[in-house]
GROMACS .gro file of C-alpha atoms in nm:
model
  228
    1MET     CA    1  -0.091  -1.134  -1.175
    2ALA     CA    2  -0.465  -1.176  -1.167
    3LEU     CA    3  -0.694  -1.411  -0.987
    4PRO     CA    4  -0.951  -1.626  -1.160
    5PRO     CA    5  -1.261  -1.416  -1.240
    6PRO     CA    6  -1.499  -1.393  -0.943
    7SER     CA    7  -1.836  -1.559  -0.958
    8PRO     CA    8  -2.123  -1.346  -1.094
    9ALA     CA    9  -2.263  -1.315  -0.742
   10ALA     CA   10  -1.944  -1.146  -0.628
   11ALA     CA   11  -1.858  -0.940  -0.931
   12GLU     CA   12  -1.871  -0.622  -0.726
   13PRO     CA   13  -1.815  -0.639  -0.349
   14ARG     CA   14  -2.057  -0.480  -0.109
   15PRO     CA   15  -1.976  -0.330   0.232
   16THR     CA   16  -1.953  -0.594   0.499
   17GLY     CA   17  -1.817  -0.405   0.796
   18GLN     CA   18  -1.541  -0.666   0.816
   19GLY     CA   19  -1.169  -0.604   0.820
   20SER     CA   20  -0.937  -0.351   0.978
   21ARG     CA   21  -0.912  -0.146   0.657
   22GLY     CA   22  -1.278  -0.052   0.684
   23GLY     CA   23  -1.306  -0.101   0.309
   24VAL     CA   24  -1.501  -0.349   0.112
   25MET     CA   25  -1.340  -0.685   0.056
   26MET     CA   26  -1.420  -0.955  -0.187
   27LEU     CA   27  -1.395  -1.317  -0.259
   28CYS     CA   28  -1.029  -1.333  -0.338
   29ALA     CA   29  -0.826  -1.639  -0.259
   30VAL     CA   30  -0.481  -1.653  -0.413
   31VAL     CA   31  -0.259  -1.545  -0.687
   32LEU     CA   32  -0.180  -1.900  -0.774
   33LEU     CA   33  -0.090  -1.848  -1.135
   34ILE     CA   34   0.016  -2.177  -1.078
   35VAL     CA   35   0.229  -2.055  -1.056
   36ALA     CA   36   0.312  -2.104  -1.347
   37ALA     CA   37   0.203  -2.448  -1.336
   38GLY     CA   38   0.564  -2.542  -1.366
   39LEU     CA   39   0.640  -2.473  -1.004
   40ILE     CA   40   0.377  -2.714  -0.881
   41GLY     CA   41   0.367  -3.042  -1.068
   42ASP     CA   42   0.064  -3.259  -1.102
   43ARG     CA   43   0.062  -3.571  -0.888
   44ASP     CA   44  -0.174  -3.856  -0.946
   45PRO     CA   45  -0.381  -3.886  -0.625
   46SER     CA   46  -0.339  -4.262  -0.618
   47SER     CA   47   0.028  -4.293  -0.694
   48GLY     CA   48   0.174  -3.971  -0.561
   49THR     CA   49   0.392  -3.938  -0.869
   50SER     CA   50   0.453  -3.620  -1.057
   51GLY     CA   51   0.336  -3.544  -1.408
   52PRO     CA   52   0.343  -3.264  -1.663
   53PRO     CA   53   0.189  -2.929  -1.571
   54GLN     CA   54  -0.150  -2.844  -1.717
   55ALA     CA   55  -0.049  -2.502  -1.836
   56GLN     CA   56   0.258  -2.311  -1.948
   57GLN     CA   57   0.231  -1.946  -1.854
   58ALA     CA   58   0.542  -1.837  -1.670
   59PRO     CA   59   0.904  -1.931  -1.601
   60GLN     CA   60   0.916  -2.286  -1.480
   61ALA     CA   61   1.112  -2.476  -1.222
   62PRO     CA   62   1.216  -2.836  -1.282
   63LEU     CA   63   0.968  -3.099  -1.175
   64SER     CA   64   1.060  -3.418  -0.997
   65ALA     CA   65   0.874  -3.729  -0.893
   66ALA     CA   66   0.946  -3.651  -0.529
   67PRO     CA   67   1.155  -3.379  -0.369
   68ALA     CA   68   1.470  -3.538  -0.235
   69SER     CA   69   1.754  -3.472   0.000
   70PRO     CA   70   2.116  -3.502  -0.121
   71ALA     CA   71   2.095  -3.869  -0.027
   72GLY     CA   72   1.806  -3.911  -0.268
   73ARG     CA   73   1.533  -3.934  -0.006
   74PRO     CA   74   1.285  -3.688   0.139
   75ALA     CA   75   1.432  -3.501   0.434
   76GLY     CA   76   1.286  -3.497   0.783
   77ARG     CA   77   0.957  -3.635   0.901
   78HIS     CA   78   0.694  -3.690   0.635
   79LEU     CA   79   0.382  -3.895   0.576
   80PRO     CA   80   0.255  -4.098   0.283
   81ARG     CA   81   0.015  -3.936   0.041
   82SER     CA   82  -0.340  -3.894   0.173
   83LYS     CA   83  -0.621  -3.658   0.092
   84PRO     CA   84  -0.678  -3.382   0.351
   85VAL     CA   85  -1.020  -3.382   0.513
   86ARG     CA   86  -1.024  -3.095   0.761
   87LEU     CA   87  -0.810  -2.793   0.855
   88LEU     CA   88  -0.794  -2.702   1.224
   89ILE     CA   89  -0.637  -2.373   1.335
   90PRO     CA   90  -0.749  -2.324   1.698
   91LYS     CA   91  -0.588  -1.983   1.740
   92ILE     CA   92  -0.815  -1.826   1.479
   93SER     CA   93  -1.112  -2.061   1.525
   94VAL     CA   94  -1.078  -2.235   1.190
   95ASP     CA   95  -1.243  -2.575   1.161
   96ALA     CA   96  -1.304  -2.619   0.790
   97PRO     CA   97  -1.348  -2.901   0.540
   98PHE     CA   98  -1.141  -2.928   0.223
   99THR     CA   99  -1.240  -2.919  -0.139
  100ASP     CA  100  -1.022  -3.022  -0.432
  101LEU     CA  101  -0.883  -2.742  -0.649
  102ALA     CA  102  -0.752  -2.783  -1.002
  103ILE     CA  103  -0.552  -2.565  -1.237
  104GLY     CA  104  -0.786  -2.392  -1.477
  105PRO     CA  105  -0.734  -2.325  -1.849
  106THR     CA  106  -0.561  -1.994  -1.776
  107GLY     CA  107  -0.296  -2.166  -1.565
  108GLN     CA  108  -0.439  -2.035  -1.239
  109LEU     CA  109  -0.548  -2.246  -0.946
  110GLU     CA  110  -0.924  -2.231  -0.927
  111ALA     CA  111  -1.056  -2.061  -0.613
  112PRO     CA  112  -1.275  -2.246  -0.363
  113PRO     CA  113  -1.649  -2.198  -0.421
  114ALA     CA  114  -1.764  -1.860  -0.297
  115ASP     CA  115  -2.097  -1.979  -0.162
  116ASP     CA  116  -1.940  -2.151   0.140
  117VAL     CA  117  -1.735  -1.915   0.358
  118ASN     CA  118  -1.611  -2.201   0.579
  119LEU     CA  119  -1.424  -2.398   0.314
  120VAL     CA  120  -1.059  -2.434   0.217
  121GLY     CA  121  -0.914  -2.582  -0.098
  122TRP     CA  122  -0.596  -2.772  -0.175
  123HIS     CA  123  -0.415  -2.833  -0.501
  124ALA     CA  124  -0.538  -3.190  -0.542
  125LYS     CA  125  -0.281  -3.290  -0.806
  126GLY     CA  126   0.003  -3.141  -0.606
  127VAL     CA  127   0.156  -3.246  -0.275
  128SER     CA  128  -0.082  -3.355  -0.001
  129PRO     CA  129  -0.036  -3.198   0.346
  130GLY     CA  130   0.219  -3.407   0.535
  131GLU     CA  131   0.376  -3.551   0.221
  132ALA     CA  132   0.733  -3.449   0.135
  133GLY     CA  133   0.719  -3.133  -0.071
  134THR     CA  134   0.511  -2.816  -0.066
  135ALA     CA  135   0.135  -2.852  -0.017
  136ILE     CA  136  -0.083  -2.557  -0.115
  137ILE     CA  137  -0.396  -2.466   0.085
  138ALA     CA  138  -0.603  -2.168  -0.029
  139GLY     CA  139  -0.899  -1.992   0.127
  140HIS     CA  140  -1.104  -1.676   0.091
  141VAL     CA  141  -1.043  -1.387   0.326
  142ASP     CA  142  -1.403  -1.278   0.270
  143THR     CA  143  -1.682  -1.273   0.015
  144ALA     CA  144  -1.916  -1.006  -0.110
  145THR     CA  145  -2.135  -1.056   0.194
  146SER     CA  146  -1.924  -1.167   0.490
  147ALA     CA  147  -1.587  -1.260   0.634
  148ALA     CA  148  -1.459  -1.600   0.525
  149VAL     CA  149  -1.245  -1.885   0.656
  150PHE     CA  150  -0.907  -1.709   0.631
  151ALA     CA  151  -1.021  -1.370   0.764
  152GLY     CA  152  -0.792  -1.413   1.067
  153LEU     CA  153  -0.497  -1.576   0.893
  154GLY     CA  154  -0.275  -1.273   0.949
  155GLU     CA  155  -0.302  -1.323   1.326
  156LEU     CA  156  -0.082  -1.633   1.312
  157LYS     CA  157   0.274  -1.595   1.434
  158LYS     CA  158   0.595  -1.795   1.417
  159GLY     CA  159   0.565  -2.098   1.645
  160ASP     CA  160   0.186  -2.128   1.622
  161THR     CA  161   0.057  -2.470   1.523
  162PHE     CA  162  -0.231  -2.604   1.317
  163ASP     CA  163  -0.351  -2.948   1.212
  164VAL     CA  164  -0.466  -3.117   0.895
  165VAL     CA  165  -0.688  -3.419   0.949
  166ARG     CA  166  -0.632  -3.663   0.663
  167ALA     CA  167  -0.833  -3.939   0.498
  168ASP     CA  168  -0.593  -4.199   0.640
  169ARG     CA  169  -0.707  -4.085   0.989
  170ARG     CA  170  -0.373  -3.932   1.070
  171LYS     CA  171  -0.349  -3.577   1.200
  172ALA     CA  172  -0.058  -3.385   1.050
  173THR     CA  173   0.058  -3.105   1.279
  174PHE     CA  174   0.241  -2.808   1.131
  175VAL     CA  175   0.432  -2.528   1.300
  176VAL     CA  176   0.437  -2.180   1.149
  177ASP     CA  177   0.779  -2.060   1.029
  178SER     CA  178   0.670  -1.716   0.910
  179VAL     CA  179   0.370  -1.512   0.802
  180GLU     CA  180   0.446  -1.275   0.516
  181THR     CA  181   0.261  -1.037   0.285
  182PHE     CA  182   0.368  -0.988  -0.076
  183ASP     CA  183   0.265  -0.740  -0.340
  184LYS     CA  184   0.105  -0.938  -0.621
  185ASP     CA  185   0.321  -0.756  -0.873
  186ASP     CA  186   0.633  -0.877  -0.694
  187PHE     CA  187   0.522  -1.219  -0.577
  188PRO     CA  188   0.811  -1.463  -0.497
  189SER     CA  189   0.665  -1.756  -0.688
  190ARG     CA  190   0.960  -1.991  -0.656
  191ARG     CA  191   0.998  -1.933  -0.285
  192VAL     CA  192   0.630  -1.996  -0.222
  193TYR     CA  193   0.555  -2.280  -0.463
  194ASP     CA  194   0.877  -2.472  -0.525
  195ASP     CA  195   0.884  -2.821  -0.377
  196THR     CA  196   1.114  -2.883  -0.081
  197PRO     CA  197   1.274  -3.200   0.059
  198GLN     CA  198   1.077  -3.144   0.379
  199ALA     CA  199   0.701  -3.174   0.430
  200GLN     CA  200   0.582  -2.814   0.416
  201VAL     CA  201   0.255  -2.627   0.372
  202ARG     CA  202   0.160  -2.284   0.244
  203LEU     CA  203  -0.165  -2.126   0.360
  204ILE     CA  204  -0.256  -1.851   0.116
  205THR     CA  205  -0.520  -1.581   0.096
  206CYS     CA  206  -0.555  -1.222  -0.022
  207ALA     CA  207  -0.448  -0.914   0.170
  208GLY     CA  208  -0.378  -0.547   0.126
  209ASP     CA  209  -0.621  -0.300  -0.025
  210TYR     CA  210  -0.902  -0.386  -0.261
  211ASP     CA  211  -0.852  -0.220  -0.598
  212ARG     CA  212  -1.195  -0.156  -0.750
  213THR     CA  213  -1.041  -0.074  -1.085
  214VAL     CA  214  -0.901  -0.422  -1.141
  215LYS     CA  215  -1.139  -0.593  -0.897
  216ASP     CA  216  -0.854  -0.754  -0.710
  217TYR     CA  217  -0.654  -0.722  -0.391
  218THR     CA  218  -0.310  -0.569  -0.403
  219ASP     CA  219  -0.134  -0.832  -0.190
  220ASN     CA  220  -0.124  -1.196  -0.089
  221LEU     CA  221  -0.074  -1.327   0.263
  222VAL     CA  222   0.130  -1.648   0.287
  223VAL     CA  223   0.182  -1.864   0.595
  224PHE     CA  224   0.493  -2.080   0.566
  225ALA     CA  225   0.485  -2.391   0.786
  226HIS     CA  226   0.650  -2.733   0.823
  227LEU     CA  227   0.542  -3.071   0.956
  228THR     CA  228   0.640  -3.141   1.317
   0.00000   0.00000   0.00000
């Protein structure tokens, strides 16, 4: 699985002195192959309904207008659809605005712009944070020149909380269920991206070693969390 090509400015990383591996890191965000585009359906921002995926590149899961419980309704607490405005993770000093991300022509979720290290992106035609289903939030771990917004994401632990401030002025609070690292060659796409009856979020960035041969990280770090 490969990431979208890096920007020309970050084609080859330079030493930054950041990171416990002592190696050079780069502007990698996620392996969202989206994933397969069939695992995350498009949702019209105004209606919140689901539509056909933009690309067909991998085994697909069924799409539904809204994830439902056996009774036919979303399970647990959830909020209406609303665009996220800001991500707040006090434990790792994240206070970052959102940008919309779309699925590119290769079927991958486009990475956030590399020229702003304090920026996160969300799959704008997918589930919004707080809405029933699985919302995807991606961020760079670093760029060619410095650490980025998700540099400390691996410090989160089960039970930690973070907030998403939304355009409807509500603050959606999420509690971390687990923080896990996956080899990109063995990435559990369905587990990470499939919609759920509950309001859940995945925070995703790159991890592991940087492979200069393929200009990509070996792993992805995923934070699994649910709305409280």
